[in-house]
Amino acid sequence: MTFPVVIADTNALIRLLTPRETGHAAHKDAFRQMAHVVVSPLVLAELDHIVTVRANPATALGFTRFIETQRSLNRFTVADVAPHLSTALAVAEGYTDARNGNGIA
């Protein structure tokens, strides 16, 4: 089965790119079945932070190079979030149960 478009999340990218992570083989197999992957710039920022903290900046740079290579091959798209910021804010402000019911605002 081929998945035409997939929205990547940080944990999936970490598992795909880190052989020692639990689920690496399954994520690698799933990646082979993906026709196109969309990555949010917010996921890129989180990925860079997590990999830098867990490993080192050079490893984080390698992850970003992988994503850029896939983008240059038209397998990945890095989404533009600017047109969606108002919607994202409205959704975030709707999380009234965050912080023990105090919301996030």
Coordinates of C-alpha atoms in Angstrom, one line a residue:
M1 CA 0.0 0.0 0.0
T2 CA 1.3 3.5 -0.9
F3 CA 0.3 6.5 1.1
P4 CA 0.0 9.5 -1.3
V5 CA 0.6 12.2 1.3
V6 CA 1.7 12.0 4.9
I7 CA 2.1 14.7 7.6
A8 CA 5.3 14.1 9.5
D9 CA 5.6 14.5 13.2
T10 CA 8.8 14.9 15.3
N11 CA 8.7 11.5 16.9
A12 CA 8.2 9.7 13.6
L13 CA 11.2 11.5 12.1
I14 CA 13.4 10.7 15.1
R15 CA 12.5 7.0 14.8
L16 CA 13.0 7.0 11.1
L17 CA 16.5 8.6 11.3
T18 CA 17.8 6.9 14.5
P19 CA 18.6 3.2 14.2
R20 CA 18.7 2.6 18.0
E21 CA 15.2 4.0 18.5
T22 CA 12.3 1.6 19.2
G23 CA 10.2 1.3 16.0
H24 CA 13.1 2.4 13.7
A25 CA 12.6 -0.6 11.3
A26 CA 8.8 -0.1 11.1
H27 CA 9.2 3.7 10.4
K28 CA 11.8 2.9 7.8
D29 CA 9.4 0.5 6.1
A30 CA 6.5 3.0 6.3
F31 CA 8.7 5.7 4.8
R32 CA 9.3 3.5 1.8
Q33 CA 5.5 3.4 1.2
M34 CA 5.1 7.2 1.4
A35 CA 4.8 9.0 -1.9
H36 CA 5.1 12.5 -0.3
V37 CA 5.8 13.8 3.2
V38 CA 4.8 17.3 4.5
V39 CA 6.9 18.7 7.3
S40 CA 5.9 21.7 9.3
P41 CA 8.7 24.2 10.1
L42 CA 7.5 23.9 13.7
V43 CA 8.4 20.2 13.5
L44 CA 11.8 21.1 12.1
A45 CA 12.4 23.4 15.1
E46 CA 11.3 20.8 17.6
L47 CA 13.4 18.1 15.8
D48 CA 16.5 20.3 15.8
H49 CA 16.1 21.0 19.5
I50 CA 15.4 17.4 20.6
V51 CA 18.2 16.0 18.6
T52 CA 20.7 18.7 19.7
V53 CA 19.8 18.0 23.4
R54 CA 19.7 14.2 23.1
A55 CA 22.7 13.9 20.8
N56 CA 24.6 16.9 19.5
P57 CA 24.3 19.7 16.9
A58 CA 26.1 17.8 14.2
T59 CA 23.5 15.0 14.4
A60 CA 20.7 17.6 14.3
L61 CA 22.3 19.1 11.2
G62 CA 22.5 15.7 9.6
F63 CA 18.7 15.2 10.2
T64 CA 18.1 18.6 8.6
R65 CA 20.3 17.6 5.6
F66 CA 18.2 14.5 5.2
I67 CA 15.0 16.5 5.1
E68 CA 16.5 19.0 2.6
T69 CA 17.7 16.2 0.4
Q70 CA 14.2 14.7 0.4
R71 CA 12.8 18.1 -0.3
S72 CA 15.1 18.6 -3.3
L73 CA 13.9 15.2 -4.6
N74 CA 10.3 16.4 -4.2
R75 CA 9.6 13.7 -1.6
F76 CA 9.2 16.2 1.2
T77 CA 7.5 19.6 1.3
V78 CA 8.2 22.0 4.2
A79 CA 4.9 23.7 4.7
D80 CA 4.5 27.5 5.0
V81 CA 2.7 28.1 8.3
A82 CA 2.3 31.9 8.0
P83 CA -1.1 31.7 6.3
H84 CA -2.4 29.4 9.1
L85 CA -1.2 31.3 12.2
S86 CA -4.6 32.9 13.0
T87 CA -6.2 29.4 12.8
A88 CA -3.4 27.9 15.0
L89 CA -3.9 30.6 17.6
A90 CA -7.7 30.1 17.6
V91 CA -7.2 26.4 18.2
A92 CA -4.5 26.9 20.9
E93 CA -6.7 29.4 22.7
G94 CA -9.5 26.8 22.7
Y95 CA -7.5 24.5 24.9
T96 CA -9.2 25.6 28.1
D97 CA -8.3 22.4 29.9
A98 CA -4.5 23.1 29.5
R99 CA -2.5 23.9 32.7
N100 CA -5.0 22.3 35.1
G101 CA -8.0 24.2 33.6
N102 CA -6.3 27.6 33.4
G103 CA -5.9 27.5 29.7
I104 CA -2.9 28.6 27.8
A105 CA -3.7 32.4 27.7

